[in-house]
Short mmCIF file of N, CA and C and ligand atoms in Angstrom, two decimals:
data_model
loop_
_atom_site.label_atom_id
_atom_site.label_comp_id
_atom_site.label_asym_id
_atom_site.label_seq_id
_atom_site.Cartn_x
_atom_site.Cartn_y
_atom_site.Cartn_z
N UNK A 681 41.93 -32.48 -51.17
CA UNK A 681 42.74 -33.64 -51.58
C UNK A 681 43.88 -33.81 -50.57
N UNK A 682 43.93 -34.96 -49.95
CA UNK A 682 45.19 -35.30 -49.29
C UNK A 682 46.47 -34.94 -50.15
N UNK A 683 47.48 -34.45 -48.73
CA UNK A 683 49.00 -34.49 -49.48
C UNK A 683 49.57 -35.66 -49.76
N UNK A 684 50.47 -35.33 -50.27
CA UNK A 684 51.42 -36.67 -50.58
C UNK A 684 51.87 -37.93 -49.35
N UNK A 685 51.62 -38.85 -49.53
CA UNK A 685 52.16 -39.72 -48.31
C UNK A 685 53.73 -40.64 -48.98
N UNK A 686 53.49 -41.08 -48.38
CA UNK A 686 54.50 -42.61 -48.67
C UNK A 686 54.14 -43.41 -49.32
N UNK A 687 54.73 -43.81 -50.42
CA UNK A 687 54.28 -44.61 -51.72
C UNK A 687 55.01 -45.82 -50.32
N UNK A 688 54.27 -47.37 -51.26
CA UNK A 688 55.03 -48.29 -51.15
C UNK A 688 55.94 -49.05 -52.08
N UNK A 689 57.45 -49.37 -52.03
CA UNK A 689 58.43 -49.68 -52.78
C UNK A 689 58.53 -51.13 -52.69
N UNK A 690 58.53 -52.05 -53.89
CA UNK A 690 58.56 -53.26 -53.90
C UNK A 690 59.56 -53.47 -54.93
N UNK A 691 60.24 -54.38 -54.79
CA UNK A 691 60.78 -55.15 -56.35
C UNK A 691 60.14 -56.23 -56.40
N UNK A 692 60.02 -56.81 -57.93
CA UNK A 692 59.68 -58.01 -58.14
C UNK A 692 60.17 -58.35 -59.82
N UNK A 693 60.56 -59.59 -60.03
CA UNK A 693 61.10 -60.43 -60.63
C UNK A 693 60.52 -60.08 -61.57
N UNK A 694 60.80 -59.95 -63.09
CA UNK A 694 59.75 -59.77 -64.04
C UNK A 694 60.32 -59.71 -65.34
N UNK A 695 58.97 -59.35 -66.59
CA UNK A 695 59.09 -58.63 -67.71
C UNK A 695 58.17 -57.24 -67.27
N UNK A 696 58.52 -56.34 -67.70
CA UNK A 696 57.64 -54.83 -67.13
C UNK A 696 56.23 -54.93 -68.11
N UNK A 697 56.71 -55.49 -69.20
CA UNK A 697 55.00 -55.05 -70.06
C UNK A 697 54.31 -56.53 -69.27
N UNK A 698 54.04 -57.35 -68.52
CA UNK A 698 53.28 -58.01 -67.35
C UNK A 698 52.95 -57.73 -66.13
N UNK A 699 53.62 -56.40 -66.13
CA UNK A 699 53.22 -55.51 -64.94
C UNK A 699 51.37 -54.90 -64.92
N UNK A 700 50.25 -55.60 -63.56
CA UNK A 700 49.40 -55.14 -63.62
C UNK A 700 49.11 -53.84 -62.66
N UNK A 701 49.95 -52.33 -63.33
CA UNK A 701 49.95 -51.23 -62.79
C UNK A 701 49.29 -50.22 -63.74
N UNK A 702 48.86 -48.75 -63.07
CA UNK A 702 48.28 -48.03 -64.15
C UNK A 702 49.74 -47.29 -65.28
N UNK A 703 50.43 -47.45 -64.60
CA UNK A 703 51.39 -46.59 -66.01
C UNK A 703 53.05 -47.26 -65.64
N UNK A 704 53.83 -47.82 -66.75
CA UNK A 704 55.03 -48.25 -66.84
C UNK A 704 55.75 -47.30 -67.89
N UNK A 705 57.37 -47.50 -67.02
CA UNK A 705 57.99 -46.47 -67.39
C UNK A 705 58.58 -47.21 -68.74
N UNK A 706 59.47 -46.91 -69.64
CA UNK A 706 60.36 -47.01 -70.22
C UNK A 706 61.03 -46.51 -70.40
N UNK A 707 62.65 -47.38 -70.57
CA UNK A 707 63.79 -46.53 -70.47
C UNK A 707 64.29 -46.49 -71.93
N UNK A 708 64.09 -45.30 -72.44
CA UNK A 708 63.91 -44.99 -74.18
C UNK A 708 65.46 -44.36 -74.87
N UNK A 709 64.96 -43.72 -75.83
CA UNK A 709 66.14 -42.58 -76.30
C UNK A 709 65.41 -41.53 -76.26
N UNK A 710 66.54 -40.67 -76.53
CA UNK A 710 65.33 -39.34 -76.87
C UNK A 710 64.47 -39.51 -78.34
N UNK A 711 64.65 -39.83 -79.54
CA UNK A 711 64.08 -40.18 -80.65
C UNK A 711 62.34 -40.41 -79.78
N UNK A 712 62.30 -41.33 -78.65
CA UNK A 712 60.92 -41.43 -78.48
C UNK A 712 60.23 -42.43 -79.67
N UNK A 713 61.27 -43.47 -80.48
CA UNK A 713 60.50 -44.00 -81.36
C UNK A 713 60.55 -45.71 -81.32
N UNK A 714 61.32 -46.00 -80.13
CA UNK A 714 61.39 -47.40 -79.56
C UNK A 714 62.96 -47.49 -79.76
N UNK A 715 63.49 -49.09 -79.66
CA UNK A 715 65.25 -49.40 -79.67
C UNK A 715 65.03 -50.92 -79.24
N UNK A 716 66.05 -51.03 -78.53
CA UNK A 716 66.22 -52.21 -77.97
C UNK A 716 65.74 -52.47 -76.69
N UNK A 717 66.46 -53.90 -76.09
CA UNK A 717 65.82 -54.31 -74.44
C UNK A 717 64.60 -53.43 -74.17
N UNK A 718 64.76 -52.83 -73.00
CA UNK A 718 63.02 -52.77 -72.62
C UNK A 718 62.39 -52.05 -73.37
N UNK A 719 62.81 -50.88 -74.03
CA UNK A 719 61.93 -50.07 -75.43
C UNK A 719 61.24 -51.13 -76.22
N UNK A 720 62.21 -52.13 -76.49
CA UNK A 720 61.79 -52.95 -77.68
C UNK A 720 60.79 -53.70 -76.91
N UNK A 721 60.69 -54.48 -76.14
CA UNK A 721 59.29 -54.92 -75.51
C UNK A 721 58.56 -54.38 -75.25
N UNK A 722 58.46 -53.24 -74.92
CA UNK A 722 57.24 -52.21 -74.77
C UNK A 722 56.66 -51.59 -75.58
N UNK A 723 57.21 -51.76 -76.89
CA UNK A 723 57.07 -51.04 -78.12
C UNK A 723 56.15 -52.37 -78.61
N UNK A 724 56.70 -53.55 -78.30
CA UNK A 724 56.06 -54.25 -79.10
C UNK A 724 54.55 -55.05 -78.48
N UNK A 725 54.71 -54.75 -77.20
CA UNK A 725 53.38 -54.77 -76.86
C UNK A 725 52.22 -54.09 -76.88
N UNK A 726 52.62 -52.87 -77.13
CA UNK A 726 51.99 -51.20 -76.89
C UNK A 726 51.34 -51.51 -78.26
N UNK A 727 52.29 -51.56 -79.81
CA UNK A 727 51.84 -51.89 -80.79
C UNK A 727 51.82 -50.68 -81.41
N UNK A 728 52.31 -50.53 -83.00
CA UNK A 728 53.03 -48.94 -83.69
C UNK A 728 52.72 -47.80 -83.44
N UNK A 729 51.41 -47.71 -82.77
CA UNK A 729 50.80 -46.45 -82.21
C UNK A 729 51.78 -45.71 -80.94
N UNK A 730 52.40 -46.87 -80.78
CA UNK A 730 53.36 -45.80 -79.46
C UNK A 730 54.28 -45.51 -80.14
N UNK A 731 55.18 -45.58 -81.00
CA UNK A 731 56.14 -44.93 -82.14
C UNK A 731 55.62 -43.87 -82.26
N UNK A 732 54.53 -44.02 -82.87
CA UNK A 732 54.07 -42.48 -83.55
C UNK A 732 53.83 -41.17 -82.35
N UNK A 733 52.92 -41.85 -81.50
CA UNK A 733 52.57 -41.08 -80.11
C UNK A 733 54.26 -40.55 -79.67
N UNK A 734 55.20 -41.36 -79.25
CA UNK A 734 56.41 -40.59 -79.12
C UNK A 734 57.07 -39.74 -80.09
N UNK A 735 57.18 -40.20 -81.22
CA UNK A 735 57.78 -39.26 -82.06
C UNK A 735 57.15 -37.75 -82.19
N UNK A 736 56.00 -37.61 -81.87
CA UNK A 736 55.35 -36.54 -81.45
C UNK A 736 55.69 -35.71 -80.77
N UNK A 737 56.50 -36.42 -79.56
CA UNK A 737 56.68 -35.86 -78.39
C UNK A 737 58.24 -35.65 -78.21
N UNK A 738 59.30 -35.91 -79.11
CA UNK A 738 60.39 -35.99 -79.58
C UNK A 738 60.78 -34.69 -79.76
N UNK A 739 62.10 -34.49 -79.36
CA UNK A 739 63.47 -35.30 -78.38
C UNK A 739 63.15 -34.79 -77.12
N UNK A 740 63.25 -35.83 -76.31
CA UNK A 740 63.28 -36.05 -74.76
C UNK A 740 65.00 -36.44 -74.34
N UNK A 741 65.08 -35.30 -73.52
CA UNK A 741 66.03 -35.19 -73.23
C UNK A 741 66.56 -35.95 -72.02
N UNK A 742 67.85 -36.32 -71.78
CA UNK A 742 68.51 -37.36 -70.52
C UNK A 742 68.32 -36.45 -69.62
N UNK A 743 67.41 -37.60 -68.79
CA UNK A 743 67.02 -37.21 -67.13
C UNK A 743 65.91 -36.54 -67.69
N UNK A 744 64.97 -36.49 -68.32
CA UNK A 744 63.43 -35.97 -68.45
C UNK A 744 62.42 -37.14 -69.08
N UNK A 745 60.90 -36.91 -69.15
CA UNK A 745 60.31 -37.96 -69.61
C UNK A 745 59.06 -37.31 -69.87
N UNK A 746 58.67 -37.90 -71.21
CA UNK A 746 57.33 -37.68 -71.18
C UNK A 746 56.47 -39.00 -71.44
N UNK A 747 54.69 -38.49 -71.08
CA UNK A 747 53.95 -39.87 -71.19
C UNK A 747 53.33 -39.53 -72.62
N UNK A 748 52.77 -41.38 -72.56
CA UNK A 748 51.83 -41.52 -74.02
C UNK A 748 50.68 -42.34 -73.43
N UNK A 749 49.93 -42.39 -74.27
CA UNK A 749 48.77 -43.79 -73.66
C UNK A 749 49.70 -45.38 -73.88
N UNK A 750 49.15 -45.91 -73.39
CA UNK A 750 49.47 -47.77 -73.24
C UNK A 750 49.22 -48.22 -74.54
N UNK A 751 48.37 -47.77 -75.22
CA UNK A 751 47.61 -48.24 -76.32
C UNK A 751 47.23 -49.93 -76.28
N UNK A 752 47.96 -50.59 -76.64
CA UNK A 752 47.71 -52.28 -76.67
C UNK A 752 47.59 -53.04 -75.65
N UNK A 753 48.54 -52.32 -75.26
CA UNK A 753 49.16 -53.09 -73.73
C UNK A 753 47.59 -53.23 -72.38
N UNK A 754 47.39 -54.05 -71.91
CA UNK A 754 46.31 -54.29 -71.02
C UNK A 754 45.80 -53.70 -70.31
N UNK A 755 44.92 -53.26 -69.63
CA UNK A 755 44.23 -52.49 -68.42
C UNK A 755 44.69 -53.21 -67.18
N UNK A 756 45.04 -53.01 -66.36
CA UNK A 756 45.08 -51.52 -65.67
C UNK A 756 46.30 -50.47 -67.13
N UNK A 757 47.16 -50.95 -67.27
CA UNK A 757 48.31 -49.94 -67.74
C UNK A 757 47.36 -49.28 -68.61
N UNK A 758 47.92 -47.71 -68.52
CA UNK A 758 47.08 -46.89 -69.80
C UNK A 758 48.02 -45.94 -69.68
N UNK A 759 48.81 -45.76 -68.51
CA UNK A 759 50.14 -44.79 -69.61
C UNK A 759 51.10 -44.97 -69.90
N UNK A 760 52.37 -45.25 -70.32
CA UNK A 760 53.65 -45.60 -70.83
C UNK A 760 54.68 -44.29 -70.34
N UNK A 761 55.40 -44.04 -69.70
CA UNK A 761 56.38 -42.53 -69.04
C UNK A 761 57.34 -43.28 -69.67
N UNK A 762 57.77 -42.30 -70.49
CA UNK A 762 59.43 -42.65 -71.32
C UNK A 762 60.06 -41.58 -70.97
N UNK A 763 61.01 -42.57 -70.48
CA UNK A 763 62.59 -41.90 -70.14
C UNK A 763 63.66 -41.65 -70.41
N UNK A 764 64.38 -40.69 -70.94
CA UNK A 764 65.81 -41.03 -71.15
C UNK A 764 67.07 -41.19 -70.03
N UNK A 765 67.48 -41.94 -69.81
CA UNK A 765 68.76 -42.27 -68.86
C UNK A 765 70.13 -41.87 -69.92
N UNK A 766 71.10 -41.31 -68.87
CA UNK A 766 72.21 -41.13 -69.33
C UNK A 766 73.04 -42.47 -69.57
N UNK A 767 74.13 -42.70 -70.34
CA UNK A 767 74.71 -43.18 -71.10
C UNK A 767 75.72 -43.10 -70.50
N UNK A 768 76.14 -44.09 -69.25
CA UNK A 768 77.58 -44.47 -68.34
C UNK A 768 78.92 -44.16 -69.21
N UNK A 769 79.39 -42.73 -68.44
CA UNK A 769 80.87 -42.72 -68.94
C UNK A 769 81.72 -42.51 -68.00
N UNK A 770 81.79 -43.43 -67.20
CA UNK A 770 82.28 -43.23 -65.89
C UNK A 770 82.08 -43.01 -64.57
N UNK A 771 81.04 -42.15 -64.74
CA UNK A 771 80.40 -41.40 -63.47
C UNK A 771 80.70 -39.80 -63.22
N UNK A 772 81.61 -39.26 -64.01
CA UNK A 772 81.72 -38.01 -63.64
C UNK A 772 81.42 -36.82 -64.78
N UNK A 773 80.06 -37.33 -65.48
CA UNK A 773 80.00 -36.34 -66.33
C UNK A 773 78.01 -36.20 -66.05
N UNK A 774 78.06 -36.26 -64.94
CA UNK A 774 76.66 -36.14 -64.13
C UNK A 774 75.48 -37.13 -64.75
N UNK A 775 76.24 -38.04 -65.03
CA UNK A 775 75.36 -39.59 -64.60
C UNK A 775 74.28 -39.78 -63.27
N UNK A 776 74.88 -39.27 -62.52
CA UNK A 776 74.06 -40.07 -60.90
C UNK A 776 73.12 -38.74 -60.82
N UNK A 777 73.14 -37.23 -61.39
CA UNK A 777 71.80 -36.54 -61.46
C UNK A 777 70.89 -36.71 -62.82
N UNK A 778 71.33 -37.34 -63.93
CA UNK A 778 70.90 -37.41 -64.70
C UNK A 778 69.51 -38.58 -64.34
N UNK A 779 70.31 -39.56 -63.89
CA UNK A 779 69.60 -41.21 -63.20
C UNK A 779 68.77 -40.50 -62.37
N UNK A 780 68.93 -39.86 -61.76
CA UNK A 780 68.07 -39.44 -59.90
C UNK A 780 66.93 -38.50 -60.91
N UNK A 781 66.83 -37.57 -62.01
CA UNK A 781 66.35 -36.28 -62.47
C UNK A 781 65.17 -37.65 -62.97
N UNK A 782 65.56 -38.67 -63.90
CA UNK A 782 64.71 -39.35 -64.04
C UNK A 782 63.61 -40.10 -63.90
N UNK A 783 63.83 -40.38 -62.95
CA UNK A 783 63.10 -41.37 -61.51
C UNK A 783 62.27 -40.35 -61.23
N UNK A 784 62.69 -39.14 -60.42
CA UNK A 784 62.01 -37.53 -60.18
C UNK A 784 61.12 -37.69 -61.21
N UNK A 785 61.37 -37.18 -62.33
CA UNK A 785 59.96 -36.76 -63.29
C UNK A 785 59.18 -37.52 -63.35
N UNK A 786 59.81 -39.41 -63.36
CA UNK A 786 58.83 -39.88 -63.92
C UNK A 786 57.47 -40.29 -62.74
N UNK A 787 58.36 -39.89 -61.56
CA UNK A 787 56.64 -39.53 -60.51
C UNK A 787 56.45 -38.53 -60.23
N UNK A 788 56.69 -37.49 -60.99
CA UNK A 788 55.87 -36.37 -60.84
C UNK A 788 55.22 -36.52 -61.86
N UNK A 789 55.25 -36.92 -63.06
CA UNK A 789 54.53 -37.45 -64.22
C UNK A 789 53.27 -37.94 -64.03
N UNK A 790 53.68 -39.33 -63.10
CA UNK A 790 52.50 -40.36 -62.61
C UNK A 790 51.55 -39.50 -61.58
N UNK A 791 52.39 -38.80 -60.63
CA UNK A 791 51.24 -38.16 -59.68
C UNK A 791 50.45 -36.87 -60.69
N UNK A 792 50.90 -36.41 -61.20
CA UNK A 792 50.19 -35.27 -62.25
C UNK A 792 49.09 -36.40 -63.31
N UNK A 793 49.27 -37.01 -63.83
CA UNK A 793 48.14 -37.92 -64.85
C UNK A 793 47.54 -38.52 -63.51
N UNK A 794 47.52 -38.67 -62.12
CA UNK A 794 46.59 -39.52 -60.67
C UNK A 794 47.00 -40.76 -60.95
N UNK A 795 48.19 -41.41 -61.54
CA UNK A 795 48.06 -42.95 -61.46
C UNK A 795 48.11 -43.47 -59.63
N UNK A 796 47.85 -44.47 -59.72
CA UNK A 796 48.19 -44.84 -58.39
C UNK A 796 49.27 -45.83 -58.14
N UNK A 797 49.54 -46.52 -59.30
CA UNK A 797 50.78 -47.72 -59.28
C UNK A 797 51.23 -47.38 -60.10
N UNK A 798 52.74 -47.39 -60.12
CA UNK A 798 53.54 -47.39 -61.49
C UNK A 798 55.03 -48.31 -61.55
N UNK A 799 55.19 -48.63 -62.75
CA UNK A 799 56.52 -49.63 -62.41
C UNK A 799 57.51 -49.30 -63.23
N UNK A 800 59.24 -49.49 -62.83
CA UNK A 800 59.91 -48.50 -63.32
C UNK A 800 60.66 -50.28 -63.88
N UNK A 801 61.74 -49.55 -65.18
CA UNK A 801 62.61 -51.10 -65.19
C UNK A 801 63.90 -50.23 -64.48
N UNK A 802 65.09 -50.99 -64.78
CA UNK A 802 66.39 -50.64 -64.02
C UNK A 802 67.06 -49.80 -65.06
N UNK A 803 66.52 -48.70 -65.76
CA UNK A 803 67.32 -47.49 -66.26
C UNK A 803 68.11 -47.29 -66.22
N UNK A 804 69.02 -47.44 -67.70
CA UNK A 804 70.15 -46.87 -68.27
C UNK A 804 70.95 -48.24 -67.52
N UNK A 805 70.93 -49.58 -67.26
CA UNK A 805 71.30 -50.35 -66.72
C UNK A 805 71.95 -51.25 -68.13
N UNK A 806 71.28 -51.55 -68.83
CA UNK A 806 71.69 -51.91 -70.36
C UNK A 806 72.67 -51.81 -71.00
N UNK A 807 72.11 -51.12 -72.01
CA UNK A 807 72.86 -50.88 -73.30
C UNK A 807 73.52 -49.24 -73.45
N UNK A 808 72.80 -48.45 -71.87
CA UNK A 808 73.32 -47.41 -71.57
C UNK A 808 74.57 -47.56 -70.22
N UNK A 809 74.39 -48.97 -70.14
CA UNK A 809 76.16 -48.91 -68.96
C UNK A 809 76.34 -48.68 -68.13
N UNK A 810 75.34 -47.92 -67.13
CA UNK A 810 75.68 -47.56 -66.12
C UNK A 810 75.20 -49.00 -65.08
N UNK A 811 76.50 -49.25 -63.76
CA UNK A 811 76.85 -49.49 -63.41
C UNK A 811 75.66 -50.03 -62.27
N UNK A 812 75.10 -51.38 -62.37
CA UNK A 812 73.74 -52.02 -61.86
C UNK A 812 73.58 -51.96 -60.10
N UNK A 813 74.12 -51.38 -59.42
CA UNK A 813 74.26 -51.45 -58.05
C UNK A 813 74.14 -50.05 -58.04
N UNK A 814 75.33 -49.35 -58.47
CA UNK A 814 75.30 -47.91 -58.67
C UNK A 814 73.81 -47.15 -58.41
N UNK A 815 73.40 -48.02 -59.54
CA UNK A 815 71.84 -47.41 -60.25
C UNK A 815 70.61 -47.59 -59.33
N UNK A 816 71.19 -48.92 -58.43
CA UNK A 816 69.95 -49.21 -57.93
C UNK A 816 69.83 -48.08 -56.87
N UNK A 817 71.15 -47.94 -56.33
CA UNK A 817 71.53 -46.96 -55.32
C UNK A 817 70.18 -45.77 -55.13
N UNK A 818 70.54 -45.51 -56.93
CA UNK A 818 69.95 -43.89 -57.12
C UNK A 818 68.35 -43.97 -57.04
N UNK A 819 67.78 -44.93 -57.82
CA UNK A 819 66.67 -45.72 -57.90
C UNK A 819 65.91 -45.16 -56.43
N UNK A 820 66.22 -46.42 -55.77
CA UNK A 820 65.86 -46.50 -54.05
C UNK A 820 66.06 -44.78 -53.43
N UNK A 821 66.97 -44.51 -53.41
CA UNK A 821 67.06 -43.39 -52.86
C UNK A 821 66.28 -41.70 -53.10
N UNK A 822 66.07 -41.88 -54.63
CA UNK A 822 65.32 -41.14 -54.85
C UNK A 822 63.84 -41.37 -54.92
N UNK A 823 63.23 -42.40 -55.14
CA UNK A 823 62.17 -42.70 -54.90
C UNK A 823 61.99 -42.56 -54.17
N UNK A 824 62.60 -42.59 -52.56
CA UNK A 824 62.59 -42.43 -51.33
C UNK A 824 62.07 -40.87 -50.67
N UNK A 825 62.81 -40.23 -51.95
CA UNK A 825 62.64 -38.86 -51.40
C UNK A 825 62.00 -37.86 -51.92
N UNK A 826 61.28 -38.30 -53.23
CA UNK A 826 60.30 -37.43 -54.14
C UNK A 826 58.87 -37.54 -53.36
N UNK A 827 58.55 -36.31 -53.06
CA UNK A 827 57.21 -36.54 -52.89
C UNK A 827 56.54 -36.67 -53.73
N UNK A 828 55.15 -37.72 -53.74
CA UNK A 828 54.23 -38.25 -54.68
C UNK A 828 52.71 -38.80 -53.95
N UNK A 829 51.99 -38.70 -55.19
CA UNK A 829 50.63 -39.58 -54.51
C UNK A 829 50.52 -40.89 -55.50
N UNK A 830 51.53 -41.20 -55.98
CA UNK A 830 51.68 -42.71 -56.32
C UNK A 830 51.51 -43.38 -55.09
N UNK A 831 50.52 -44.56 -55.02
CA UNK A 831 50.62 -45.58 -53.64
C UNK A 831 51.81 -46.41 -53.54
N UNK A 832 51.91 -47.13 -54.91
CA UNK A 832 52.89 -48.78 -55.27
C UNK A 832 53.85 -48.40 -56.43
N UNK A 833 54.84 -48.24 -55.90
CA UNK A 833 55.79 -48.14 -56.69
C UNK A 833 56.82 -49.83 -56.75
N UNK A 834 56.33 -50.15 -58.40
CA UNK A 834 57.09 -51.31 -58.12
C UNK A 834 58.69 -51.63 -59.18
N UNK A 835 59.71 -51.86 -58.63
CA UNK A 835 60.99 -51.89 -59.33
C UNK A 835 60.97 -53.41 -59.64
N UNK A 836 60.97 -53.21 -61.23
CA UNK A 836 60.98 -54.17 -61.84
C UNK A 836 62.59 -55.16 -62.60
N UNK A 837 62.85 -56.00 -61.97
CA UNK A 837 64.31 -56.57 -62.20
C UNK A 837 63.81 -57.40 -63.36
N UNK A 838 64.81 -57.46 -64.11
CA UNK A 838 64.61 -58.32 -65.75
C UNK A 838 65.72 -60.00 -65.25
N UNK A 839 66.42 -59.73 -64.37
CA UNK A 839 67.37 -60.46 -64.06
C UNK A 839 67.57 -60.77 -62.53
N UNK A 840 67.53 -62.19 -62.08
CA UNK A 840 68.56 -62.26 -60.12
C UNK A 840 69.03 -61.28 -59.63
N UNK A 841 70.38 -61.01 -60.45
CA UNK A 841 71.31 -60.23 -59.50
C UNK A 841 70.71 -58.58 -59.30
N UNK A 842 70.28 -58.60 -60.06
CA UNK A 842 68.86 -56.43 -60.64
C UNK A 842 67.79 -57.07 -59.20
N UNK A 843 67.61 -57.91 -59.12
CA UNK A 843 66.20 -58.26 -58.11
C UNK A 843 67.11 -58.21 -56.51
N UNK A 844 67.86 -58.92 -56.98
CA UNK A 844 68.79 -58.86 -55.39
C UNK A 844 69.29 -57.74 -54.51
N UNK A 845 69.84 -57.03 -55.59
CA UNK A 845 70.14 -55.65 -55.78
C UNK A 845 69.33 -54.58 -54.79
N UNK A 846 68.02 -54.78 -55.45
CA UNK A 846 66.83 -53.87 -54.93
C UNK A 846 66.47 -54.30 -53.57
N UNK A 847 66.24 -55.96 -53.57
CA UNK A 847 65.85 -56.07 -52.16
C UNK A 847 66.92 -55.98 -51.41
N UNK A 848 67.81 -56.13 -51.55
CA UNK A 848 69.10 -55.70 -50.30
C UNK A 848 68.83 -53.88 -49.71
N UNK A 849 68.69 -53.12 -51.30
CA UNK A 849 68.19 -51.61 -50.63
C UNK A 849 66.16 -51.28 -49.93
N UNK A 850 66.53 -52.22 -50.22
CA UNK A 850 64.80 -52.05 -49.84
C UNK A 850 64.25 -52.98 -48.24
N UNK A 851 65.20 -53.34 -47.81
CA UNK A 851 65.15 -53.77 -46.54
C UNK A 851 66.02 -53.72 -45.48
N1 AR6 B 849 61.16 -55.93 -68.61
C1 AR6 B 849 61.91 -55.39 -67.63
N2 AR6 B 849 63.22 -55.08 -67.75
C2 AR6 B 849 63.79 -55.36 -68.95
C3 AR6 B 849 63.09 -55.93 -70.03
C4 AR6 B 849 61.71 -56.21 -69.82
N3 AR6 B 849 60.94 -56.75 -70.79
N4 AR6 B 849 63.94 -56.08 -71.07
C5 AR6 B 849 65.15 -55.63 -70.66
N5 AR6 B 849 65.06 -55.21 -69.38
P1 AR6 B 849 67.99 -51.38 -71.62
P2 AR6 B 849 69.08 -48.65 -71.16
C6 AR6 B 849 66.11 -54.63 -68.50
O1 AR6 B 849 69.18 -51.73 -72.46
O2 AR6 B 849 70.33 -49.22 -70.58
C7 AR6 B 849 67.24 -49.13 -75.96
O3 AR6 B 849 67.63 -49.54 -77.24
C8 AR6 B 849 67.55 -54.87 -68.85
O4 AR6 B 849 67.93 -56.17 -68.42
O5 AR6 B 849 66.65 -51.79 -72.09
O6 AR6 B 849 68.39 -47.53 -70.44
C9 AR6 B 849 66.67 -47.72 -75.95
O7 AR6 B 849 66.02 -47.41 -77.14
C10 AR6 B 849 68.23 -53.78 -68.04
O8 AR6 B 849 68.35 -54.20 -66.68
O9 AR6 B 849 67.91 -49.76 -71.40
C11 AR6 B 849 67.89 -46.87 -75.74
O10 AR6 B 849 68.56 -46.61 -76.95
C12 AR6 B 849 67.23 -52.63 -68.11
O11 AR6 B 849 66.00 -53.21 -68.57
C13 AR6 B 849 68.77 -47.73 -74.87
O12 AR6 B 849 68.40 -49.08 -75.13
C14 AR6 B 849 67.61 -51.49 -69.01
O13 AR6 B 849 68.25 -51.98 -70.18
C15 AR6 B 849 68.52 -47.46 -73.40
O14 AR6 B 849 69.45 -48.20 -72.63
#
């Protein structure tokens, strides 16, 4: 088996559950049983079987992730990597390894299950606060530097200024 190469990094404009990749991340709680913004769309496309499948797998801790199947959600996607992101309190209570630990697992995740595409949203960017430039920072940079046999890694912006963001670090 070949080693790891160079994934390719894209952003693109979006909702993540319209993403045609083999596994999308979500940025969860630890509960693992859905919430709001992107949980809540992914939850509701996936359909109650991913509740249960996470709660299984419950508590997932900030900056770790585990997968479930896609269940509802369309082919190609068939795995779902839930994440927990830390919860912006400033920046100095190890936010920016918590963000970076995340990103990390969740392609070592994808390269361990062989996906070949996977799409991340902008973690802990929400309703967890941390700081949307900041984040993208960590995003780009660590993706940059995890080795993986993911090919297409695609960063998914819910919003302009999240899309702008990325392509400014991505070119
Ligand atoms: N597709 C892509 N990105 C989206 C979508 C979507 N359908 N919907 C929202 N976003 P958030 P967090 C963007 O709050 O900050 C939940 O209740 C959104 O614009 O979803 O990590 C969980 O259960 C933002 O840029 O996640 C946790 O309790 C980004 O996704 C908590 O929120 C992340 O926003 C996690 O907070």
């Amino acid at each position: 088996m070949p080693g790891p190469g160079k994934p390719r990094i894209e952003a693109v404009r979006g909702d993540i559950t319209r993403e045609q990749v083999e596994a999308i991340v979500n940025a969860a709680n630890s509960a693992l049983r859905g919430g709001g913004g992107v949980d809540g769309a992914i939850h509701r496309a996936a359909g109650p079987r991913l509740a249960e499948a996470g709660a299984a797998l419950a508590p997932c801790q900030p900056g770790d992730a585990k997968a479930t199947p896609a269940f509802d959600l369309d082919p190609p996607v068939r795995h779902v990597i839930h994440t927990v992101g830390p919860v912006w309190h400033g920046g100095g209570q190890g936010e920016p390894g918590i963000l970076e630990s995340c990103y990390r697992r969740c392609l070592e995740i994808g390269t361990a299950l062989g996906v070949k595409s996977i799409a991340f949203p902008a973690i802990s960017t929400g309703v967890y606060g941390y700081p949307p430039a900041l984040a993208a920072d960590v995003a780009v940079q660590t993706l940059r530097a995890t080795p993986t046999r993911v090919e297409v890694i695609r960063l998914v912006a819910f919003d302009d200024f999240t899309y702008q963001l990325y392509l400014d670090r991505l070119t």
